[in-house]
Coordinates of C-alpha atoms and ligand atoms in Angstrom, one line a residue:
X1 CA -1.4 34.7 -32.8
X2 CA -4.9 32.9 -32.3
X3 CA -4.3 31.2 -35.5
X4 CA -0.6 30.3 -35.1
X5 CA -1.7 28.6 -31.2
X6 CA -4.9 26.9 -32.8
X7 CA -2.9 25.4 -35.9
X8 CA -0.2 24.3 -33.4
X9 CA -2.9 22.9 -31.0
X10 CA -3.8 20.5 -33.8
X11 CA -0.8 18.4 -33.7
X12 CA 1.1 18.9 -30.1
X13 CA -0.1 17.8 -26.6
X14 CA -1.3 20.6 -24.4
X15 CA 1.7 20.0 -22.2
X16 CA 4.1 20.6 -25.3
X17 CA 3.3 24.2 -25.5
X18 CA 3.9 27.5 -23.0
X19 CA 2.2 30.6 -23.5
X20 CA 2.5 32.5 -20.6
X21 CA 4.4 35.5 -21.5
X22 CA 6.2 35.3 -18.0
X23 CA 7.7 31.4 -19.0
X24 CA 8.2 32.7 -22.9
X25 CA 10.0 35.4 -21.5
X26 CA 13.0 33.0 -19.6
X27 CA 13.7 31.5 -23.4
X28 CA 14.2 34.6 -24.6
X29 CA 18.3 34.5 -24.1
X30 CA 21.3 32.6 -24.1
X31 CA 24.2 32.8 -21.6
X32 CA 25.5 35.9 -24.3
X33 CA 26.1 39.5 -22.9
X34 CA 25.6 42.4 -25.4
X35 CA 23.0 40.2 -27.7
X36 CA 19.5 41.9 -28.5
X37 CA 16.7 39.3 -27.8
X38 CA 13.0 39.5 -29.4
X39 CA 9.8 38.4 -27.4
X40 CA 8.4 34.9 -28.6
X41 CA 5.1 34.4 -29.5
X42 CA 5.0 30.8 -28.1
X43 CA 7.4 27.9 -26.7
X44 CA 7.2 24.6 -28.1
X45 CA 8.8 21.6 -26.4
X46 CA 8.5 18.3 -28.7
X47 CA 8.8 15.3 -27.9
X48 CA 8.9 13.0 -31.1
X49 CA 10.0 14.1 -34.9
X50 CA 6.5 13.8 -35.9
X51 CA 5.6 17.1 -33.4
X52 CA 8.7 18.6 -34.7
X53 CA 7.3 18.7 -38.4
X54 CA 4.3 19.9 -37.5
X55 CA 6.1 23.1 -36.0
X56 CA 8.0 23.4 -38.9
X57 CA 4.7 22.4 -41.3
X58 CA 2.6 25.5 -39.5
X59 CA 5.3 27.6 -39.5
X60 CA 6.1 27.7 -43.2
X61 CA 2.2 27.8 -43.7
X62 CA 1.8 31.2 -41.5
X63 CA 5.4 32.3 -42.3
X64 CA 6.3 32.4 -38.4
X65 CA 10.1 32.1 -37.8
X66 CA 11.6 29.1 -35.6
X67 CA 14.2 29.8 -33.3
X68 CA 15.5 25.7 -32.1
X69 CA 17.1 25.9 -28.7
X70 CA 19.2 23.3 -26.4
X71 CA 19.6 24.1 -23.2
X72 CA 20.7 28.0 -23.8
X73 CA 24.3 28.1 -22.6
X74 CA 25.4 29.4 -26.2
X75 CA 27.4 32.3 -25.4
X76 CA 26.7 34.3 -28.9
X77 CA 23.3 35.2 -28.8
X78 CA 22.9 32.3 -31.7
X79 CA 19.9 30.7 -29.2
X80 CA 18.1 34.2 -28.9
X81 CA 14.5 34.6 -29.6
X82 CA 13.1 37.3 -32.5
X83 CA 10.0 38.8 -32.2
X84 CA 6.9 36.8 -32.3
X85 CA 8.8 33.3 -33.1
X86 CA 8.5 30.1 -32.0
X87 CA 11.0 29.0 -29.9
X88 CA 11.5 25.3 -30.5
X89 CA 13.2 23.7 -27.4
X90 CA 14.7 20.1 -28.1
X91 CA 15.4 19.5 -24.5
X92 CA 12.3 16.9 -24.1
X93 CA 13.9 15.0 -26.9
X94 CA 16.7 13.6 -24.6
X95 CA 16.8 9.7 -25.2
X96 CA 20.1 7.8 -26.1
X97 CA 18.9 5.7 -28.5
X98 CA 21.6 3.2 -29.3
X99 CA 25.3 2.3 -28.1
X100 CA 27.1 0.3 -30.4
X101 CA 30.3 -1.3 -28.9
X102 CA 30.8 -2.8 -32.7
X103 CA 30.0 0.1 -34.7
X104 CA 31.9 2.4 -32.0
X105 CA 28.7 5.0 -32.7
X106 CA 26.2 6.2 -30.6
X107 CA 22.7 7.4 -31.7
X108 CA 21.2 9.8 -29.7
X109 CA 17.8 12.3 -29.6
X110 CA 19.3 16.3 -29.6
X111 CA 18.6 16.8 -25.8
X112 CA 21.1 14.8 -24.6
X113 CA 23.1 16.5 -22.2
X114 CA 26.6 16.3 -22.9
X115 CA 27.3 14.8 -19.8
X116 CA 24.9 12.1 -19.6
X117 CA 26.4 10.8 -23.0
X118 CA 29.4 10.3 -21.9
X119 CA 28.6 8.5 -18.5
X120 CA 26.2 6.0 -20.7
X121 CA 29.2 5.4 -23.2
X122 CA 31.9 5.4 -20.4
X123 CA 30.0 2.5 -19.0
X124 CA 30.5 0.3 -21.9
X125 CA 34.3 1.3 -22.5
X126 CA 33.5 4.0 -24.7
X127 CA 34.8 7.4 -25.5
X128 CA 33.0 10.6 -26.7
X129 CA 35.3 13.0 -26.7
X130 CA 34.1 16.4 -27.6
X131 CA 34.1 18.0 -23.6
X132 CA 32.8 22.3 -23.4
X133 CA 33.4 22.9 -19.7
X134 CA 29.4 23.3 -19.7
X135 CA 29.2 19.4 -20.7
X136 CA 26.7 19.0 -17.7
X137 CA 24.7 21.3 -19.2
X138 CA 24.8 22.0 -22.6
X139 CA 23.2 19.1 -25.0
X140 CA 24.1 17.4 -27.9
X141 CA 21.9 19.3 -30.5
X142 CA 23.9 22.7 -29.3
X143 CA 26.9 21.2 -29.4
X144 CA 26.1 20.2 -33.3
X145 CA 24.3 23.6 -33.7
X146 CA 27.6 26.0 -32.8
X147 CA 30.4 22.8 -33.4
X148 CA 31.0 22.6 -29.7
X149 CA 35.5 22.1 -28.9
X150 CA 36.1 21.3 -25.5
X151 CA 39.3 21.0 -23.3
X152 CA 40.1 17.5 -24.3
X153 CA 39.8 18.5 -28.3
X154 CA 43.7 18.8 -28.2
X155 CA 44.0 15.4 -28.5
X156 CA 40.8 14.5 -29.6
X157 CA 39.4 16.8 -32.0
X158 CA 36.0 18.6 -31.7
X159 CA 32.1 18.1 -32.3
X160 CA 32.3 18.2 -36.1
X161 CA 35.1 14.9 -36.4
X162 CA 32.3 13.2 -34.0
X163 CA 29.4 13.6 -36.0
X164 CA 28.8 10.7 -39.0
X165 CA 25.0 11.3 -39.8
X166 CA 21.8 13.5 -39.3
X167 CA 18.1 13.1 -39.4
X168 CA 17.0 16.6 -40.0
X169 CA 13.7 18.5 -40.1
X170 CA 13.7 21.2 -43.2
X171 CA 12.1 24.5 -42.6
X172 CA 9.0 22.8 -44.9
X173 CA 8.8 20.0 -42.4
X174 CA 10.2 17.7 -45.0
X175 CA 12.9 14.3 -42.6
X176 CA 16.0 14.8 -44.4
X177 CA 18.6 11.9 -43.6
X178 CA 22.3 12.9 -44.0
X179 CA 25.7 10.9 -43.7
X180 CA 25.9 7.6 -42.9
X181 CA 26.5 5.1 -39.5
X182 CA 29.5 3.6 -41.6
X183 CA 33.4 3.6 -40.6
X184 CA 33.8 5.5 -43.8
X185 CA 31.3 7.0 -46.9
X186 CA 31.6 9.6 -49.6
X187 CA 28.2 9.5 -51.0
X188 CA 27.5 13.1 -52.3
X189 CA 28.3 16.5 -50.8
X190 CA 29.2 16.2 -47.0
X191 CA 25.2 17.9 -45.7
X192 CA 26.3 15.9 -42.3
X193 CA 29.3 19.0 -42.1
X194 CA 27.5 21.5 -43.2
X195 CA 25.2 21.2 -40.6
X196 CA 27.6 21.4 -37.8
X197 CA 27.8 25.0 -36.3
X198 CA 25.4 26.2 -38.5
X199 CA 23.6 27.4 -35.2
X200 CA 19.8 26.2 -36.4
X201 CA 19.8 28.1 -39.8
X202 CA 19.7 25.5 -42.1
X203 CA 17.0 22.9 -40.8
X204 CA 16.2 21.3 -36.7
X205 CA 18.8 18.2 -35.7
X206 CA 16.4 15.5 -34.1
X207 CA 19.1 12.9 -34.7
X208 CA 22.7 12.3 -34.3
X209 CA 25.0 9.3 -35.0
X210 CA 27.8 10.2 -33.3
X211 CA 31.6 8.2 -33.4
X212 CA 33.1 7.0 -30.2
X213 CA 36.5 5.8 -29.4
X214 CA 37.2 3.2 -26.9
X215 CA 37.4 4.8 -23.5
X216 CA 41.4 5.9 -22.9
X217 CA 42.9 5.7 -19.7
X218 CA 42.4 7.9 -16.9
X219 CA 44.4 11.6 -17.5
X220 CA 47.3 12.4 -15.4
X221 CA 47.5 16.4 -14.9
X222 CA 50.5 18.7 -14.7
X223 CA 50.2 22.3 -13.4
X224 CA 53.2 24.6 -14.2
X225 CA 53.8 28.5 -13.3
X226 CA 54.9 30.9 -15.2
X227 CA 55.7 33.9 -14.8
X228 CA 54.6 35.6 -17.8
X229 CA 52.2 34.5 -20.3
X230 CA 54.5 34.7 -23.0
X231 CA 56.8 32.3 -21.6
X232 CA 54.0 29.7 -20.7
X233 CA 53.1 29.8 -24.4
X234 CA 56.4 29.6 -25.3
X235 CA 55.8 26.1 -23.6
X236 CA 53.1 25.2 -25.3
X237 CA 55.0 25.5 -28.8
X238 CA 58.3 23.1 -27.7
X239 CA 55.3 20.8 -26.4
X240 CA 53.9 20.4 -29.7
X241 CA 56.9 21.2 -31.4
X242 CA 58.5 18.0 -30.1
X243 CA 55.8 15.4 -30.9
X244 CA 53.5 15.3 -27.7
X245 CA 50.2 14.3 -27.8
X246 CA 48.2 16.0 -24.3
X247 CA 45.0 15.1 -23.7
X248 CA 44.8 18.7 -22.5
X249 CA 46.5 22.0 -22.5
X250 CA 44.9 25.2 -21.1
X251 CA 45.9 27.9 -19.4
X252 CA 44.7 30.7 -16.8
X253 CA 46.0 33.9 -16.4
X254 CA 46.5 35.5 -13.2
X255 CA 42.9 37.2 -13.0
X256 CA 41.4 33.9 -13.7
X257 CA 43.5 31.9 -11.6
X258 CA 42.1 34.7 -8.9
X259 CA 38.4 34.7 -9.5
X260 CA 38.7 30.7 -9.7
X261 CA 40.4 30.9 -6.1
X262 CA 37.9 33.5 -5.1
X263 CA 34.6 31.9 -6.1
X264 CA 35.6 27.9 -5.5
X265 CA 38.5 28.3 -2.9
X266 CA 40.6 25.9 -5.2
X267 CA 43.7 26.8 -3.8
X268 CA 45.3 28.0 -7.2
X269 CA 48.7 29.6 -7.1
X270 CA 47.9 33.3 -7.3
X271 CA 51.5 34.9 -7.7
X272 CA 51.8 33.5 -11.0
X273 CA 51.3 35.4 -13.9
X274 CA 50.2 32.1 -15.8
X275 CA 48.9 28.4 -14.9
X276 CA 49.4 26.2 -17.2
X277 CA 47.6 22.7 -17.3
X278 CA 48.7 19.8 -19.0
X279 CA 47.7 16.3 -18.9
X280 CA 48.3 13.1 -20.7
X281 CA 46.4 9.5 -20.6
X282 CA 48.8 7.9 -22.5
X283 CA 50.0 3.9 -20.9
X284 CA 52.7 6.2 -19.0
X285 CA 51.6 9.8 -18.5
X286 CA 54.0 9.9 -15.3
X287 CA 56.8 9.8 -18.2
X288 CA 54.9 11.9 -20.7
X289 CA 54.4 14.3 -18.0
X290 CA 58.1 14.3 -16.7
X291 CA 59.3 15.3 -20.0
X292 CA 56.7 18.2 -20.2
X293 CA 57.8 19.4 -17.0
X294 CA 61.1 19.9 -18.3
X295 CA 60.2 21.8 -21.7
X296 CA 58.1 24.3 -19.2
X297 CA 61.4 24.6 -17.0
X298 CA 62.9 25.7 -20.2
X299 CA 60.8 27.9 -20.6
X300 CA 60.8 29.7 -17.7
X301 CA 58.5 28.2 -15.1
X302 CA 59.3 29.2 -11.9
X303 CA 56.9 25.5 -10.3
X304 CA 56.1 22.5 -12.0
X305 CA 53.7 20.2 -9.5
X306 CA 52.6 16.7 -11.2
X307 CA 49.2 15.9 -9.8
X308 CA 49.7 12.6 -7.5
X309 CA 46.8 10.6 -8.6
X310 CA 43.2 11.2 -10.6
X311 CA 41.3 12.4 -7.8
X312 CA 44.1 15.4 -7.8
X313 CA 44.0 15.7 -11.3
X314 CA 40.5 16.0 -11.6
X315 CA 40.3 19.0 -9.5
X316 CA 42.6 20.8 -11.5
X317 CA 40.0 20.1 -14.3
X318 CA 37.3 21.1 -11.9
X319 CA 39.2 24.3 -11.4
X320 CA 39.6 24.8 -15.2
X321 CA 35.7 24.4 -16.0
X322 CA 34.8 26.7 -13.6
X323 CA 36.9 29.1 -15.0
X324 CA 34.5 31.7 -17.3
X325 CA 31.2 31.6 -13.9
X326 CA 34.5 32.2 -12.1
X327 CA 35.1 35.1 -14.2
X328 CA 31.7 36.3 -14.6
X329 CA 31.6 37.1 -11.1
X330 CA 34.5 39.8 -11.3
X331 CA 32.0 42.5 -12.3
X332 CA 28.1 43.2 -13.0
X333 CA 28.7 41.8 -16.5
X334 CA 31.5 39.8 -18.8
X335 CA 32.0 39.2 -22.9
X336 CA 33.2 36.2 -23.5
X337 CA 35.8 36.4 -26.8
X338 CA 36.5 33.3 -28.8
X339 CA 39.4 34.0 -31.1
X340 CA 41.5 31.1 -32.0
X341 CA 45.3 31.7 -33.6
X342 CA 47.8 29.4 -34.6
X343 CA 49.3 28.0 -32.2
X344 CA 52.7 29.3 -33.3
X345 CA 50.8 33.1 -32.6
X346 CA 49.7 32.1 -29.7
X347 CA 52.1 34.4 -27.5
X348 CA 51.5 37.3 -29.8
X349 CA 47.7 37.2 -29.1
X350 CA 47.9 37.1 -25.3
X351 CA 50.0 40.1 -25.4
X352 CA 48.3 42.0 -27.8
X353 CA 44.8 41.5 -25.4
X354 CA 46.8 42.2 -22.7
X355 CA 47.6 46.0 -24.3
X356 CA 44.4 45.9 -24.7
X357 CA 42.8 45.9 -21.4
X358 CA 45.5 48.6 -20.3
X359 CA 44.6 50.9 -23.5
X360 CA 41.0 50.7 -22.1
X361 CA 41.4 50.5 -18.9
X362 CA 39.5 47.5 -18.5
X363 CA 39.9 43.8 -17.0
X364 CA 40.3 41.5 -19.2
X365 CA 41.2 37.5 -18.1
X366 CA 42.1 35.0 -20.1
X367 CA 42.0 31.1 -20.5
X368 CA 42.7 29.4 -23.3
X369 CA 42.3 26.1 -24.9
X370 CA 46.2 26.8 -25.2
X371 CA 47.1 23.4 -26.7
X372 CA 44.3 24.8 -29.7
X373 CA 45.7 28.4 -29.9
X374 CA 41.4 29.4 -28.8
X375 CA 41.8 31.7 -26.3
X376 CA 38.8 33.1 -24.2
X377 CA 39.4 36.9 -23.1
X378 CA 36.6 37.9 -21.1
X379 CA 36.3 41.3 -20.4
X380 CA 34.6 42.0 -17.1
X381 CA 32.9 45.6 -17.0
X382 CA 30.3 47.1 -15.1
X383 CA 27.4 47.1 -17.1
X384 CA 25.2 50.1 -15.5
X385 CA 28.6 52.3 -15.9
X386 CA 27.8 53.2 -20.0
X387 CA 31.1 54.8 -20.8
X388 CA 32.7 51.1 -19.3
X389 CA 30.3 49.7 -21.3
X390 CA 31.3 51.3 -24.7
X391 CA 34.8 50.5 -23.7
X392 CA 34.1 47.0 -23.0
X393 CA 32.3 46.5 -26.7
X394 CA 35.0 48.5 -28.4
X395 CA 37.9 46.2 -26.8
X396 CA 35.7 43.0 -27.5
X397 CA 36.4 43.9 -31.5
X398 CA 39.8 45.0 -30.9
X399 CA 40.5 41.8 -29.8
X400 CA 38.5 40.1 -32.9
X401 CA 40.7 42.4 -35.3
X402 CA 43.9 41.3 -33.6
X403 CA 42.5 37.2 -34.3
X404 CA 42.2 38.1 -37.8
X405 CA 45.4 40.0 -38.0
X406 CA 47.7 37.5 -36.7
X407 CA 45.9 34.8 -39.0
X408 CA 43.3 33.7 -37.5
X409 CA 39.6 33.2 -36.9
X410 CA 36.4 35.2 -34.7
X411 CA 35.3 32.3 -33.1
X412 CA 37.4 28.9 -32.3
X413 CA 34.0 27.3 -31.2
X414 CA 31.2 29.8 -29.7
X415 CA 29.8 30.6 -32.8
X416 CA 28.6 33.6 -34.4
X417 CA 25.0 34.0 -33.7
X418 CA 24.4 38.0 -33.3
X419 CA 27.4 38.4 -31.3
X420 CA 29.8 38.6 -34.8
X421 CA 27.6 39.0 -37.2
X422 CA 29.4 42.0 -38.5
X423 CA 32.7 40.3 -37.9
X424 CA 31.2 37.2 -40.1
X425 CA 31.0 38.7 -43.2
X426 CA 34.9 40.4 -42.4
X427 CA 36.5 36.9 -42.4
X428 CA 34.2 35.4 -45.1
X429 CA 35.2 38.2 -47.8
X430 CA 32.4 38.8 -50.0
X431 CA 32.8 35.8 -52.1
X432 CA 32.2 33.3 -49.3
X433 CA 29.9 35.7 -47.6
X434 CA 27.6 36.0 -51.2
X435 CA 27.9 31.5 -51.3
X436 CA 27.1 31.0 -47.6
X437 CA 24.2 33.2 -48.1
X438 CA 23.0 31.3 -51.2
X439 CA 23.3 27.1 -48.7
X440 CA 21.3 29.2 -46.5
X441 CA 18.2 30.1 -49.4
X442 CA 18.7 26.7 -50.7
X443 CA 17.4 25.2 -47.5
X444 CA 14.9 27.9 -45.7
X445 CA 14.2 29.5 -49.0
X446 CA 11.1 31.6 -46.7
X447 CA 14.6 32.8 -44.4
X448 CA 11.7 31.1 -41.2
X449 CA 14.9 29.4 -39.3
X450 CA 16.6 31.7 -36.6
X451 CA 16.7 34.9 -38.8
X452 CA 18.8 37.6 -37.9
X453 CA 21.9 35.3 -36.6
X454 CA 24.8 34.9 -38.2
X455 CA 24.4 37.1 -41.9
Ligands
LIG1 C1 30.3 28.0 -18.4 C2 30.3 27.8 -19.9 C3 31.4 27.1 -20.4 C4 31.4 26.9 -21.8 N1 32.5 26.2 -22.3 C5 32.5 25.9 -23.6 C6 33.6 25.1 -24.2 O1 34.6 24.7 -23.5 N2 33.6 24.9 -25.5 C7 32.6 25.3 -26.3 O2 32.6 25.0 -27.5 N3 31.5 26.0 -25.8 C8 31.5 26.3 -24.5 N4 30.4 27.0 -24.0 C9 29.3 27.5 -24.9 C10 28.1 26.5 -25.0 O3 28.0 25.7 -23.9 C11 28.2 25.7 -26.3 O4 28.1 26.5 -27.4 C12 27.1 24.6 -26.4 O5 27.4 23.8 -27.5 C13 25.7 25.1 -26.5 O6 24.8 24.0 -26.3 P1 23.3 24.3 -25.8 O7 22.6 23.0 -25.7 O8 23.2 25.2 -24.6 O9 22.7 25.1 -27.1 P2 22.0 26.5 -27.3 O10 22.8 27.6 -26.7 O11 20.6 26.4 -26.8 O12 22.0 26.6 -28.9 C14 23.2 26.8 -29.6 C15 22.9 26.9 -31.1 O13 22.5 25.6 -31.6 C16 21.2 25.7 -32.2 N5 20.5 24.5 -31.8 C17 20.3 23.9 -30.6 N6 19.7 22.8 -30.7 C18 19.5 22.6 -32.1 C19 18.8 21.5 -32.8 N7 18.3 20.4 -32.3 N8 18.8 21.7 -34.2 C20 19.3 22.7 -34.8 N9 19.9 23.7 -34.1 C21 20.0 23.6 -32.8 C22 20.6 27.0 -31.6 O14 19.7 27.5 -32.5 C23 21.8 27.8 -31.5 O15 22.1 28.4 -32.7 C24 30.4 27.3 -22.6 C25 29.3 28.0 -22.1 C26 29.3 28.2 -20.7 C27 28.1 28.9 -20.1

């Protein structure tokens, strides 16, 4: 330990570095329930890429492992500390370094909070689209880290079809430049891709060129009820079905339309068994969003209330975001699932989750990122009650098995981190499981960058 803080000393301001075991400790987690976190030896916040590869340089030298962090609201353990590592926090690294109205690409620092980039681009015109509902908190280097979606990635695609280039520190401390700031390139294997969502395995993001669009017009939303889930996602196939482009498309079921009500007073309709929002920001939403309304009525919705003007529309968004802290504060503690279906399956998945919670008893809401088939069950349980406990994990990878069955994937956009580890190597088969592990050696060949998440 006196050697790791002396080596690390040598290169990083005094104020870069926290030892006290009561400020280590609060790095120690993410926003993940169920996630085993180690103790860290030391937290280092750089501030340039130069104090970055000296981490990295000391850290292959004493074989310490690095585990990089954004602002923790990961919600699969993938931020978690190990035992006696250095935590790396990027969150001092938070300049927006260019906005290019020509180039349509923004070049950024990792610590950018979500947020912040989109007001500074919004200013000039400019779009970036990829929203999580934690955008005022989460930062760009997380985003790249787990290959953040969002509620406007419907329309607009997530993190991944943002991201154009990389400057990235290997585990040896060695710059590594990836991609390109180009409309197009196809120079060599696509590193740029392979570093989205690969949660802070493969090397540290101190970087980013990121695409932008020019800013779209302001979203109209729709709320419909329904009055089963199955009939609101019946909806959301004749949507898509019939050629409509949302900006958005999520849903609430009734227990999240309740805890939204209960901790934000928002006013929600709580009879109905599903809310579904949709919005467009197309030249006419008022006509996008009268046809929608009709393809809900034929479906079944029992209400169908056009917001009257933004300021409407963006509380229904509000309402939306606030969704999972909403649900968090049904019981002592929540697990956030992340399964994403086809769309088409959509229907099938909600059902099947919901004979799940009544199989164990338990309460389990669900929004989704309907217009992406990613749905979030979150199953509240008390967490000093064990046998709730053991019921709450064992429904958690029902849930995942019911993904998989019905064709699809673990995790829509959350990521794996130690959450799914075990689930991981299910989807991957052993083939993909044997080649992943193999990228991984190839880059931290000493296994130094957050061990322990995702294999
Ligand atoms: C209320 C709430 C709502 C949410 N809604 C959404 C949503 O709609 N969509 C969605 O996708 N997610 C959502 N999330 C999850 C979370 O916000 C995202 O995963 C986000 O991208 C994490 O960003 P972060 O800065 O907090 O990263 P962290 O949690 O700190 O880290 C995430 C991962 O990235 C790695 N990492 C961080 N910075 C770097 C770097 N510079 N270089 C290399 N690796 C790095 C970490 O090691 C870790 O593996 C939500 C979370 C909360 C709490």
């Amino acid at each position: 330990m006196d050697a790791l803080l002396e080596r690390l000393r040598a290169g990083l301001p005094a104020e870069a570095l926290i030892t006290d075991p009561d400020v280590t400790a609060s790095y120690a987690h993410d926003m993940a329930s169920f996630c085993d976190a180690g103790t860290p030896a030391v937290v280092v916040l750089p501030r340039s890429v130069e104090e970055v590869q000296h981490v990295m340089r000391t850290a292959t030298a004493l074989r310490v492992p690095v585990v990089p962090q954004g602002a923790r609201t990961g919600l699969s353990g993938a931020a978690n500390a190990s035992d006696g590592c250095i935590v790396l926090s990027l969150v001092k690294m938070d300049r927006i370094l260019e906005i290019s109205p020509v180039d349509r690409i923004a070049v950024v620092e990792p610590g950018v909070v979500n947020a912040t980039l989109s007001r500074a681009v919004g200013e000039l015109g400019l779009y970036y689209p990829p929203d999580p509902s934690s955008w005022e908190m989460c930062t760009i280097g997380g985003n790249i880290g787990t290959a953040s979606g969002g509620l406007c990635c419907v329309k607009y695609g997530v993190t991944a079809e943002y991201v154009l280039g990389l400057e990235v520190v290997l585990a040896d401390g060695r710059l590594l430049n990836t991609g390109r700031r180009t409309a197009k390139g196809v120079a060599g294997y696509d590193l740029t891709r392979l570093f989205v969502g690969s949660e802070g395995s493969l090397g540290i993001v101190v970087k980013a060129v990121l695409a932008l669009r020019p800013r779209p017009p302001q979203q109209l939303v729709l709320a419909a009820e329904f009055p089963s889930a199955a009939a609101a996602c019946d909806a959301v196939c004749r949507i898509m079905e019939r050629g409509h482009t949302p900006s958005l498309l999520e849903l609430m079921d009734r227990t999240t339309v309740r805890a939204v009500n209960a901790m934000a007073s928002m006013g929600l309709p709580e009879s109905t068994e599903a809310l579904l929002l949709c919005a467009f920001d197309t030249p006419d939403p008022a006509a996008d969003l009268a046809a929608v309304g009709e393809l809900c009525k034929a479906s079944g919705a029992t209400e169908v209330v056009p917001a009257d003007d933004v300021a409407e529309s963006e509380l229904l968004l509000q309402a939306r975001r606030s969704a999972l802290p909403a649900l968090e504060t049904v019981k002592s503690a929540t697990m956030i699932d992340d399964v994403c279906v086809p769309r088409s399956r959509l229907g099938a998945m909600i059902e099947g989750t919901a004979a799940i919670a009544e199989k164990f008893g338990l309460t389990i809401g669900v929004c989704a990122h309907a217009g992406d088939g990613n749905t979030h069950p979150v199953v509240c349980f008390d967490h000093t009650d064990p046998d709730e406990s053991r019921r709450a994990r064992a429904s958690f990878d029902e849930i995942m098995a019911l993904g998989l069955e019905l064709g699809g994937t673990i995790t829509g956009e959350h990521g794996v981190g130690v959450l799914k580890k075990e689930w991981l190597a299910r989807e991957l088969g052993e083939v993909g499981l044997e080649l992943q592990r193999g990228i991984k050696s190839a880059f931290d060949p000493l296994g130094l960058l957050n061990p322990g998440k995702l294999f």
